[in-house]
Short mmCIF file of C-alpha atoms in Angstrom, two decimals:
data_model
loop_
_atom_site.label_atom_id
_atom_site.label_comp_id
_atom_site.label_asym_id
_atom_site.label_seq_id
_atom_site.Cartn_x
_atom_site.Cartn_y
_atom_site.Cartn_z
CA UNK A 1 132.12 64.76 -80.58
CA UNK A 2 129.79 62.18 -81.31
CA UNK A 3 129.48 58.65 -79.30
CA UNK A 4 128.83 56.42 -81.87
CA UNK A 5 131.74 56.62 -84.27
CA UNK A 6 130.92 53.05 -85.68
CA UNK A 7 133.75 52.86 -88.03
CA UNK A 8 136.46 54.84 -86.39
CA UNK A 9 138.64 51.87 -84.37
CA UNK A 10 139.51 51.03 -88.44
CA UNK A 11 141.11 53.87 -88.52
CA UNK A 12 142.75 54.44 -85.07
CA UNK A 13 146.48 53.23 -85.04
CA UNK A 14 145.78 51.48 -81.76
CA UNK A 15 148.49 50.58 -79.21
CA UNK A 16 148.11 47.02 -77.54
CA UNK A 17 148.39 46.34 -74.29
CA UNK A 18 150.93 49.03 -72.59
CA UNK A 19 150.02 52.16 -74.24
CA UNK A 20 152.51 53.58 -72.19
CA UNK A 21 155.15 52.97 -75.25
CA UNK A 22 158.05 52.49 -73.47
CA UNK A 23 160.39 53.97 -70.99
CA UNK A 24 163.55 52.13 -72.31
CA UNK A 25 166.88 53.98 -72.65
CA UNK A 26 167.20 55.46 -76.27
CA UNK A 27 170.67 54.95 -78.21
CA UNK A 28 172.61 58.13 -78.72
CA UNK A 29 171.99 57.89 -82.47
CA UNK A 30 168.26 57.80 -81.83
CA UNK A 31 168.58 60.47 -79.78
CA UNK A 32 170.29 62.52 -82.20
CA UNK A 33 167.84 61.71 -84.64
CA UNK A 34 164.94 62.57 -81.58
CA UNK A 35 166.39 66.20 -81.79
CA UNK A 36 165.95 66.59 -85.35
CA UNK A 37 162.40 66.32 -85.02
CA UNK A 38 162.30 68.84 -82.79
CA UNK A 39 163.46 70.43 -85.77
CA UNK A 40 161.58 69.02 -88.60
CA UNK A 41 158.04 69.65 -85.86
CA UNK A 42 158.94 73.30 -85.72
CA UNK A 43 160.29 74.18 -81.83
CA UNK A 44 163.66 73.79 -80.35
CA UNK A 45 164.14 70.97 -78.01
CA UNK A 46 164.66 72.20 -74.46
CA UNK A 47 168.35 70.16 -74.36
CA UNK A 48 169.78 66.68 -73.59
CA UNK A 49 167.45 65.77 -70.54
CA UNK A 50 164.46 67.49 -71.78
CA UNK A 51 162.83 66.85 -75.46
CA UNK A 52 160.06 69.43 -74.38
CA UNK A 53 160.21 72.99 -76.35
CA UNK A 54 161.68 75.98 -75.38
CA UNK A 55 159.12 77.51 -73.13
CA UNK A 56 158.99 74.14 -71.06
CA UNK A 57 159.37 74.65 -67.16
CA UNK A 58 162.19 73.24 -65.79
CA UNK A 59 160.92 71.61 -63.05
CA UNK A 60 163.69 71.02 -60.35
CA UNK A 61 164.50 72.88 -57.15
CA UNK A 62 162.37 75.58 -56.40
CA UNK A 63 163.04 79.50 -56.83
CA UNK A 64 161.17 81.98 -54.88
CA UNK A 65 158.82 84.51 -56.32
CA UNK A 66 160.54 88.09 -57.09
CA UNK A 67 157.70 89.96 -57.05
CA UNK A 68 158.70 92.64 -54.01
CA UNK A 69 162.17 91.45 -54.81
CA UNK A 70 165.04 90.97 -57.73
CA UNK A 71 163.35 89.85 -60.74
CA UNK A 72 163.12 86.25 -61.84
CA UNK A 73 164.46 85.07 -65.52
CA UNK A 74 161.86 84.99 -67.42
CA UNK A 75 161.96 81.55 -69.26
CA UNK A 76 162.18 80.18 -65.19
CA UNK A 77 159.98 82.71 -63.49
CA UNK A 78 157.89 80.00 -60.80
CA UNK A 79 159.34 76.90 -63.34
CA UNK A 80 161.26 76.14 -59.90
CA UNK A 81 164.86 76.35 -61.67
CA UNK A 82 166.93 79.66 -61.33
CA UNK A 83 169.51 78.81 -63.62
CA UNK A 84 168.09 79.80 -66.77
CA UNK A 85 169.66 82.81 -68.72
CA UNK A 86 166.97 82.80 -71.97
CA UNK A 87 164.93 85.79 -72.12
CA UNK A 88 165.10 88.86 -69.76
CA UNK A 89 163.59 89.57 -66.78
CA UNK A 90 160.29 90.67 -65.99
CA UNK A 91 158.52 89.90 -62.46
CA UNK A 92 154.77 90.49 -62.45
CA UNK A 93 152.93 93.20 -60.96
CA UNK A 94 149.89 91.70 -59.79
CA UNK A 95 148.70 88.67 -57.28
CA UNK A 96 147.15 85.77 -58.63
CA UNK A 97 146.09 83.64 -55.92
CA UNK A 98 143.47 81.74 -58.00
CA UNK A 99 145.95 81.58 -61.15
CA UNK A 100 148.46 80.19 -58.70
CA UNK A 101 146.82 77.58 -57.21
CA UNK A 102 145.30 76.44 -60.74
CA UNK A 103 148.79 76.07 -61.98
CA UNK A 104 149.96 73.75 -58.75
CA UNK A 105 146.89 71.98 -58.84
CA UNK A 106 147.35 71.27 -62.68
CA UNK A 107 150.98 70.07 -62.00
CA UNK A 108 149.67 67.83 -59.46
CA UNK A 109 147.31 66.34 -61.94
CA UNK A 110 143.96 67.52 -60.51
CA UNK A 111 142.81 69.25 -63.53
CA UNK A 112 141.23 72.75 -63.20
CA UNK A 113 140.21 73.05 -67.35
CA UNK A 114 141.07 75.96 -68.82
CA UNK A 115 143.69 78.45 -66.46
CA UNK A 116 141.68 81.37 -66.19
CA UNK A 117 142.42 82.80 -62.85
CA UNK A 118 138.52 82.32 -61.93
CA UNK A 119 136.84 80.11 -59.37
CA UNK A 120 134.78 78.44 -62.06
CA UNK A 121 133.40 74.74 -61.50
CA UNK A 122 136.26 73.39 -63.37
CA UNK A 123 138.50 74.95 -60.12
CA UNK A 124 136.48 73.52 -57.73
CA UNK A 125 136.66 69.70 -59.41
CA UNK A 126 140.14 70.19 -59.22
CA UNK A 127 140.05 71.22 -55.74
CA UNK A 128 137.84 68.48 -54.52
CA UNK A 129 140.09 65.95 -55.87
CA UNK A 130 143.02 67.28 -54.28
CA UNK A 131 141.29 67.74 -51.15
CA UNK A 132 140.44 63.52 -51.52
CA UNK A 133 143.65 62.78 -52.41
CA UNK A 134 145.00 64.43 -49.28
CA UNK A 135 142.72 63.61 -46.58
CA UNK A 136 140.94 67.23 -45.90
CA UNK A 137 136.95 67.69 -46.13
CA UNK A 138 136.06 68.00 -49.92
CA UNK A 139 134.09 71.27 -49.92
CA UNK A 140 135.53 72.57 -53.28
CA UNK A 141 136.62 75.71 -51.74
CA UNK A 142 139.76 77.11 -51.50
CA UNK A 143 139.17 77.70 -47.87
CA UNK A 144 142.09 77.83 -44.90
CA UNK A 145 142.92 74.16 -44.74
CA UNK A 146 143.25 73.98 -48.75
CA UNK A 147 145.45 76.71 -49.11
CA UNK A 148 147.76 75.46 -46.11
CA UNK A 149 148.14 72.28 -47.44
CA UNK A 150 149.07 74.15 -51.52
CA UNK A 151 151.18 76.29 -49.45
CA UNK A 152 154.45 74.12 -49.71
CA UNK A 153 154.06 74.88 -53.38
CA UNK A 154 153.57 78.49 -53.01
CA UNK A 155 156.70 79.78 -54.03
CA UNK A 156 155.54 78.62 -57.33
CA UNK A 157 154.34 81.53 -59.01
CA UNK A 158 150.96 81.98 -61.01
CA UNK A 159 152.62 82.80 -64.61
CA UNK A 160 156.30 83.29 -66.23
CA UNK A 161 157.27 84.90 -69.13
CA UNK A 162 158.29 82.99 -72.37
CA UNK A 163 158.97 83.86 -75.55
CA UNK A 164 157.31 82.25 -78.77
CA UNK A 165 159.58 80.33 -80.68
CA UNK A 166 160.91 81.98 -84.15
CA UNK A 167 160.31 78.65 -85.96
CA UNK A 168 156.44 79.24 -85.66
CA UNK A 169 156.33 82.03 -87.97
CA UNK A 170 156.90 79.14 -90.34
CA UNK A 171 153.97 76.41 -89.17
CA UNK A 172 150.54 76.30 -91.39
CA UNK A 173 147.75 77.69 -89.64
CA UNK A 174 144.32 76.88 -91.66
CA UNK A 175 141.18 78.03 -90.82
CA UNK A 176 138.84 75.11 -90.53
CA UNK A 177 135.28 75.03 -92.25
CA UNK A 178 132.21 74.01 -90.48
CA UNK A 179 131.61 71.61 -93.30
CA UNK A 180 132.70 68.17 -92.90
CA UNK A 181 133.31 67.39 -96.50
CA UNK A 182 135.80 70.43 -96.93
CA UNK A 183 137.38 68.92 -93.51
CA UNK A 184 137.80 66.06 -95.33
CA UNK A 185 139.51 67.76 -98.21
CA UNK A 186 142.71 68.82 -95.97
CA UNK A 187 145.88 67.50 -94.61
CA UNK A 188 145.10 68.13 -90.62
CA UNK A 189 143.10 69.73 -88.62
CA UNK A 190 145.35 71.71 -87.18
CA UNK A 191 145.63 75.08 -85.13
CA UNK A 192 143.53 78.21 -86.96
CA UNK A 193 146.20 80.82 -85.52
CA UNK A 194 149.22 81.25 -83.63
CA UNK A 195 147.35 82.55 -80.90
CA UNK A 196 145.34 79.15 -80.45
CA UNK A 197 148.51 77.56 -80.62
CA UNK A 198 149.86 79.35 -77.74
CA UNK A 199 146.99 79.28 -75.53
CA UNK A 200 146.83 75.72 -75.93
CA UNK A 201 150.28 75.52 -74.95
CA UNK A 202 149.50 77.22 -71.91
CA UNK A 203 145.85 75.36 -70.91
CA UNK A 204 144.21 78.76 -70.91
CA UNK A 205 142.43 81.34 -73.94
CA UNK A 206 143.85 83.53 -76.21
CA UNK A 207 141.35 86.27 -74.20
CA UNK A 208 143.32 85.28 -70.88
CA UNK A 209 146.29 86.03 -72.86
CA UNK A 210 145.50 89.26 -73.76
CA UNK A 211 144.58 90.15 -70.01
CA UNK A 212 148.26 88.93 -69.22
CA UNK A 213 149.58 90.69 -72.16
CA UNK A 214 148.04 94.65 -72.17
CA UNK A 215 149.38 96.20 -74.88
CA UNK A 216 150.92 93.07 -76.45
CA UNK A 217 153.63 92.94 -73.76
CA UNK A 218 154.05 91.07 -70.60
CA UNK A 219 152.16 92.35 -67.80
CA UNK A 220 155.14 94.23 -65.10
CA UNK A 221 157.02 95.11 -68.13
CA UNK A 222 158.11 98.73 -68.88
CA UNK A 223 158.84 100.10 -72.66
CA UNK A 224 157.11 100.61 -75.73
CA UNK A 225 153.89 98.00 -76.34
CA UNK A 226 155.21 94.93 -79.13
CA UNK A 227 153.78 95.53 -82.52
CA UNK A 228 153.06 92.48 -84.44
CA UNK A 229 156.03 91.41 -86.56
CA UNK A 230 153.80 91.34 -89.68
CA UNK A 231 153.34 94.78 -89.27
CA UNK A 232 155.89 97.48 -91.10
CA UNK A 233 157.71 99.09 -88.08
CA UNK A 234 159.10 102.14 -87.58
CA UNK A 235 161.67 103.67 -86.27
CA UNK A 236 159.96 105.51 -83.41
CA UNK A 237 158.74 103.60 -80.54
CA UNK A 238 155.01 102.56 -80.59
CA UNK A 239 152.95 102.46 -77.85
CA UNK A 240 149.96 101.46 -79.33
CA UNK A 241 147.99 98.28 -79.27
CA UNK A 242 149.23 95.43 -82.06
CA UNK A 243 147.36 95.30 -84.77
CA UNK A 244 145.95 92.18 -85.16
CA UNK A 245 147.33 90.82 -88.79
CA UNK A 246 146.79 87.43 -90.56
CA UNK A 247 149.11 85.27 -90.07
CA UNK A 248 147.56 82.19 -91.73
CA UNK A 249 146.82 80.56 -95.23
CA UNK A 250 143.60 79.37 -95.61
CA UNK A 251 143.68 75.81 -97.59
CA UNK A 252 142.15 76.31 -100.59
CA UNK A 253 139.69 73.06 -99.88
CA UNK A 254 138.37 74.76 -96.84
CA UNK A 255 136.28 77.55 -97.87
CA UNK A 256 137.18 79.31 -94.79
CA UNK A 257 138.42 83.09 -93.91
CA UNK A 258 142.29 82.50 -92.67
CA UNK A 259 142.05 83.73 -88.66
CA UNK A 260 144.01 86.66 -87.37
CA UNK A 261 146.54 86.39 -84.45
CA UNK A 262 147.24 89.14 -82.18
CA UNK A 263 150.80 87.46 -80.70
CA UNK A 264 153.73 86.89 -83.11
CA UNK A 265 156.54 84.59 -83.01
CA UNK A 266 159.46 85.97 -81.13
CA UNK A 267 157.12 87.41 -78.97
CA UNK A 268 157.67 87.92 -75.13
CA UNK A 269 154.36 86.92 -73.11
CA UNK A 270 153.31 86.23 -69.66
CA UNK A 271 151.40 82.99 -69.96
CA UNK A 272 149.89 80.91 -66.55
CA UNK A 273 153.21 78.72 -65.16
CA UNK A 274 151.99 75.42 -66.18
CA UNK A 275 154.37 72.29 -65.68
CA UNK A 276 154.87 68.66 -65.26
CA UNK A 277 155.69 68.99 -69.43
CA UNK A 278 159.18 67.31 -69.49
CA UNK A 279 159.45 64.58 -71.91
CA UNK A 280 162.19 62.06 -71.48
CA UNK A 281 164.28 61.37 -73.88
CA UNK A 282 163.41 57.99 -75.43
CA UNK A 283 160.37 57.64 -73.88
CA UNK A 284 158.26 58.09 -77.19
CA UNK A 285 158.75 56.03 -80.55
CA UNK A 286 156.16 58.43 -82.42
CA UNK A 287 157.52 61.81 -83.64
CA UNK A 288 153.68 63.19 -84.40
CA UNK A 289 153.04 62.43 -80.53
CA UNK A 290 156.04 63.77 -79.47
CA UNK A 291 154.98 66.50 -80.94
CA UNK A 292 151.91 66.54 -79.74
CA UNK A 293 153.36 66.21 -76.23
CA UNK A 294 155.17 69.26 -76.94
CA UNK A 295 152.40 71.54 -78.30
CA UNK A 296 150.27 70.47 -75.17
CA UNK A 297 152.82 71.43 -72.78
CA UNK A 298 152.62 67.78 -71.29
CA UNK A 299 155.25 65.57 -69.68
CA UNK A 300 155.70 61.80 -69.93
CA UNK A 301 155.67 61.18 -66.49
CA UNK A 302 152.48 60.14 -65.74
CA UNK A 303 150.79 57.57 -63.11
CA UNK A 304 149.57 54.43 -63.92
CA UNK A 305 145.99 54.45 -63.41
CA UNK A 306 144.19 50.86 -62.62
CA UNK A 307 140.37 52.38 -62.31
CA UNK A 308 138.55 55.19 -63.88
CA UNK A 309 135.11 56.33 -62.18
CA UNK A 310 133.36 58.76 -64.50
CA UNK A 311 130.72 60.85 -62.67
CA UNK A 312 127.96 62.01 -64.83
CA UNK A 313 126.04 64.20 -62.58
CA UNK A 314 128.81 65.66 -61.29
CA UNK A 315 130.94 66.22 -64.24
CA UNK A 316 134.43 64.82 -63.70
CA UNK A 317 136.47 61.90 -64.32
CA UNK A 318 138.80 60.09 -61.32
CA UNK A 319 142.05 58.27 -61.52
CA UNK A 320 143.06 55.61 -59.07
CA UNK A 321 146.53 54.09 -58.73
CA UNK A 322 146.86 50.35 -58.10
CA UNK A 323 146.36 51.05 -54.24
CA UNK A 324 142.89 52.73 -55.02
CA UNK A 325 144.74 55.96 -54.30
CA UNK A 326 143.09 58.97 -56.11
CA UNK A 327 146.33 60.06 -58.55
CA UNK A 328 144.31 62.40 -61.08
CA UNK A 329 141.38 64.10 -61.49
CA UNK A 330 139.48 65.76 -64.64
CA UNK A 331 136.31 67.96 -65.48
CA UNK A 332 134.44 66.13 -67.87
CA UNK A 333 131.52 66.54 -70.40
CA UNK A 334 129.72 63.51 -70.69
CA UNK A 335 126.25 62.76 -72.64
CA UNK A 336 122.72 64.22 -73.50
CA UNK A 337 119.15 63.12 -73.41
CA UNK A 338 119.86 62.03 -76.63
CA UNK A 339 123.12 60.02 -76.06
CA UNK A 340 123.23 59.23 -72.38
CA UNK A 341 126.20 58.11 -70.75
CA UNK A 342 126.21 54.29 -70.76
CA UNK A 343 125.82 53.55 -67.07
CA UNK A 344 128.10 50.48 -66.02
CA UNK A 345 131.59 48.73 -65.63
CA UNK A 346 134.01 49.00 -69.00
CA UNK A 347 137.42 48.20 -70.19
CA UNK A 348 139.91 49.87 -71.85
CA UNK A 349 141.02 48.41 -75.65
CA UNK A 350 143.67 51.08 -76.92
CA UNK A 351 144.57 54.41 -77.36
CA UNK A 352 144.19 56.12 -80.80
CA UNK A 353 146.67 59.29 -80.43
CA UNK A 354 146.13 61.93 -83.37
CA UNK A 355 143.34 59.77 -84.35
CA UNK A 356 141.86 60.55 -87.71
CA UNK A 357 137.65 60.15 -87.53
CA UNK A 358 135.11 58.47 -89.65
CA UNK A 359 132.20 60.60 -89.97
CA UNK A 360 128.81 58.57 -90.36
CA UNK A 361 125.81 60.98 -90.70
CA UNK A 362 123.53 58.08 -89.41
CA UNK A 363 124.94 58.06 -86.25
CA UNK A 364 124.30 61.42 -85.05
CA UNK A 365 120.61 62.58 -84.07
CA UNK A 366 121.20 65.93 -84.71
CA UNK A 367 122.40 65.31 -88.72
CA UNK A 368 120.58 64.63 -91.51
CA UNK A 369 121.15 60.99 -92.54
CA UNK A 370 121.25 61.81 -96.50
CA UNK A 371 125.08 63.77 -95.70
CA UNK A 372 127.42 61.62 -97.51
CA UNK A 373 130.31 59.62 -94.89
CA UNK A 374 133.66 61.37 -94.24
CA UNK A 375 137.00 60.77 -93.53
CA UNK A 376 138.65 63.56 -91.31
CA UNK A 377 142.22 63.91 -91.35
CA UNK A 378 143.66 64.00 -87.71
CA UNK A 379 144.52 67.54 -85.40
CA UNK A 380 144.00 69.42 -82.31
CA UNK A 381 140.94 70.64 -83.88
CA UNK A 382 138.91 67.45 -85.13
CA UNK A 383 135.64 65.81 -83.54
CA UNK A 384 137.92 63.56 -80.91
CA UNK A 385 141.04 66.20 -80.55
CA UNK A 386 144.77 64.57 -79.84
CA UNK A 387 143.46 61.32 -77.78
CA UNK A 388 140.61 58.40 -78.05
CA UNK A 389 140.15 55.81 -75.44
CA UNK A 390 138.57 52.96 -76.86
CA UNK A 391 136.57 51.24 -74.39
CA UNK A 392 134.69 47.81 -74.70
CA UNK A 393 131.29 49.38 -74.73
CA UNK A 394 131.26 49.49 -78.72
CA UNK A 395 131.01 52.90 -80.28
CA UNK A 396 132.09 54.77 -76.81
CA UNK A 397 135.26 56.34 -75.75
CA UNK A 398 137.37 58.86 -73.64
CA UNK A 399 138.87 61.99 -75.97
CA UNK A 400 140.31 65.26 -76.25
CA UNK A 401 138.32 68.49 -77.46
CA UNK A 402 138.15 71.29 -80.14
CA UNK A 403 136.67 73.43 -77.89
CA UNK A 404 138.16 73.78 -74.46
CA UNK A 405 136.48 76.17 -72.78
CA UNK A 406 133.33 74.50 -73.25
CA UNK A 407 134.47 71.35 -71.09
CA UNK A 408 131.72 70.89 -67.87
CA UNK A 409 129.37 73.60 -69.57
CA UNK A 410 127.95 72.15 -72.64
CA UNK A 411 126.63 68.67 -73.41
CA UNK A 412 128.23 65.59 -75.43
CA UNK A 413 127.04 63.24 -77.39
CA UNK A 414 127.14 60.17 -75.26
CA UNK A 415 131.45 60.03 -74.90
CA UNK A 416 133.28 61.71 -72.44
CA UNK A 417 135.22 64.73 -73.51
CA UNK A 418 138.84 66.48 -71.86
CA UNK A 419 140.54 69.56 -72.69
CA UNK A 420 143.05 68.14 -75.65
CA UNK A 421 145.91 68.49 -72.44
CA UNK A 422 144.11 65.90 -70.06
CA UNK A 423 143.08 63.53 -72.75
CA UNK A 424 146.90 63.50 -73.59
CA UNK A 425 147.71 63.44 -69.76
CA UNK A 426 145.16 60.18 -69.51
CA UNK A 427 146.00 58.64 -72.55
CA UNK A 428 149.99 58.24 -70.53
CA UNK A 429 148.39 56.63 -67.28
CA UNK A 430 146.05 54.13 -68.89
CA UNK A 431 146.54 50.64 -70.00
CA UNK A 432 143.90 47.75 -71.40
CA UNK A 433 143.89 46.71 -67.84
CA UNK A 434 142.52 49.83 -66.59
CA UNK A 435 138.44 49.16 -65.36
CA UNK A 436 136.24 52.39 -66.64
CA UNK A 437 133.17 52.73 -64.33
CA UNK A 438 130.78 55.18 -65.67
CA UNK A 439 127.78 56.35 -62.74
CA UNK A 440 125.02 58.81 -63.36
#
């Protein structure tokens, strides 16, 4: 997570000028061939209209909350579509306010980090933007006025239930090593555990997970507790608590003890009711990023953003359409003592997506210069995550994360980091016209 990664524009595939790809009608033969991706990637495409997965909203019309009423389906439970007929039904139990007005403001684009349910100062970036963006007092707070103006999205509830796709019993799951040179030695840096997967999915932890799934099963549901489909089951009904079983292979090149996941594919869970994750159908050229897309729970539909204002001190990052309207809003980590964030006015030179990174010891303070140079394959879990934003200030950029939860808590080193789902989200509204301003 380094700022200086001297030699890594060799390796980015960068995309010139509209990074955007292109919103062009696909044939129906490259369509086809679009849905056998889906395939090939591992999740089943949502339909026709929709190359999202399975457990995509389906943002439309909206559907009220069932909660002291009939239950909701629980693929569209708050997804603001009640014509769904995957899954079964199972309404929550408990409010949510918080949860709820995390998920609306992520679907508006004002970023609240990690979906936790908790006022944390992620939430209140998120809230401040939206408050800008809609002409109330920015205070933060989710105070009268705020809520009044979320409340013609209230009917949108905090969480839905989905079920886990079969096909990811199948994906790779590797643990990763701490050491670069074993990184080095495999494919991708991909997810450690089903359970990351999914929480990813979802912008949230697999330990908010667990809080929405007690006993491995959604929370409102009635019925024995899920055991983990790895585990030998019996005829009787359990009730006890899955067992947590491996459900990864460690690469042998990476040293590392294969993780343990708690969820299983085929698994019913309540997960926060994130949307805004449809992808159109021939709007990407790239099966990895459609992938990508998919895994992230992000749609394609994204604003153009001519100016980016980068606060240090305050820890977020600020999208402004063409009108100087504030359109999107992120919590940030930006740089150290050691790598401050280069104050000043920047451009925008491409967008490396799954970018693989060259590792150069010499560039990093805090690593001894005698480690020999790396290349690291590309993933959700290298240095720069899913997205880098080259700018013109050499060595510098705007990128995803490994680490999520630690976004607006812990320190960079001199770039500016997002949760892997807003670097994706930014990586679809910039262009190498957009002006980065960067302000301590």
């Amino acid at each position: 997570m380094s700022s200086k990664y001297l030699a890594i524009l060799a390796a980015l595939p960068l995309v010139a000028c509209d990074v955007r790809e292109t919103d062009a009608p696909e044939s129906e033969a490259t369509q086809t061939a679009q849905r056998d991706w889906n395939s090939e990637l591992g999740y089943e495409p949502m339909g026709e209209d929709n190359f999202a997965d399975s457990m995509a909203s389906s943002d439309g019309q909206y559907i009220a909350n069932s909660r002291e009423g009939a239950a909701i389906d629980n693929a569209s439970e708050g997804s603001m579509d009640g014509t769904s007929t995957r899954g079964t039904q199972i309404a929550d139990v408990q409010e949510r306010p918080i949860m709820q007005a995390q998920v609306v403001l992520d679907r508006k684009g004002f970023g609240p980090g990690v979906i936790d349910g908790r006022m944390g100062p992620s939430t209140r970036n998120a809230l401040e933007g939206f408050q800008e963006a809609n002409g109330l007092e920015v205070t933060g707070e989710l105070n009268e006025e705020t809520e009044q103006a979320l409340s013609q999205w209230s009917r949108i509830p905090a969480t839905r239930v989905v079920t886990i796709p079969a096909s990811w019993r199948d994906l790779e799951y590797n643990a990763i090593p701490d050491d670069p040179a074993q990184q080095a030695e495999m494919e991708r840096l991909g997810y450690e555990s089903l359970d990351e997967k999914v929480a990813e999915r979802f912008h949230t932890t697999v330990a908010v997970l667990r809080e929405l799934n007690p006993d491995g099963r959604p929370a409102g549901a009635t019925g024995p507790a899920v055991r983990n489909s790895a585990t030998p089951q019996s005829s009787a009904p359990s009730t006890a608590t899955p067992t947590p079983t491996s459900t990864n292979s460690a690469s042998p090149a990476s040293g590392g003890t294969a993780s343990t996941s708690v969820f299983t594919a085929g698994q019913q869970l309540r997960v926060p009711n994130i949307g805004a994750d449809r992808i159109e159908p021939g709007a990407i050229q790239n099966k990895g990023w459609q992938q990508t897309l998919a895994s992230l729970g992000v749609g394609t539909e994204q604003p153009d953003v001519a100016r980016i204002v980068v606060d240090e001190s305050e820890g977020w990052l600020k999208g402004y359409d063409a009108e100087d309207r504030l359109v999107a809003m992120f919590t940030v980590t930006t740089g150290s003592r050691n790598d401050p964030l280069p104050v000043g006015e920047w451009g925008v030179t491409g967008v490396g997506r799954n970018p693989p990174f060259s590792y150069q010891p010499t560039l990093f303070w805090d690593v001894p210069d005698d480690e020999e140079e790396q290349q690291l394959p590309p993933g959700p879990n290298g240095p720069v995550g899913v997205v880098w934003i080259d700018l013109t200030k050499e060595h510098y950029g705007i990128h995803g994360t490994n680490a999520p939860e630690t976004i607006g808590r812990v320190q960079s080193h001199g770039c500016v980091r997002l949760t892997n789902w807003d670097a994706a989200r930014l990586a679809g509204m910039v262009s190498t016209d957009t002006v980065v301003i960067f302000q301590a």
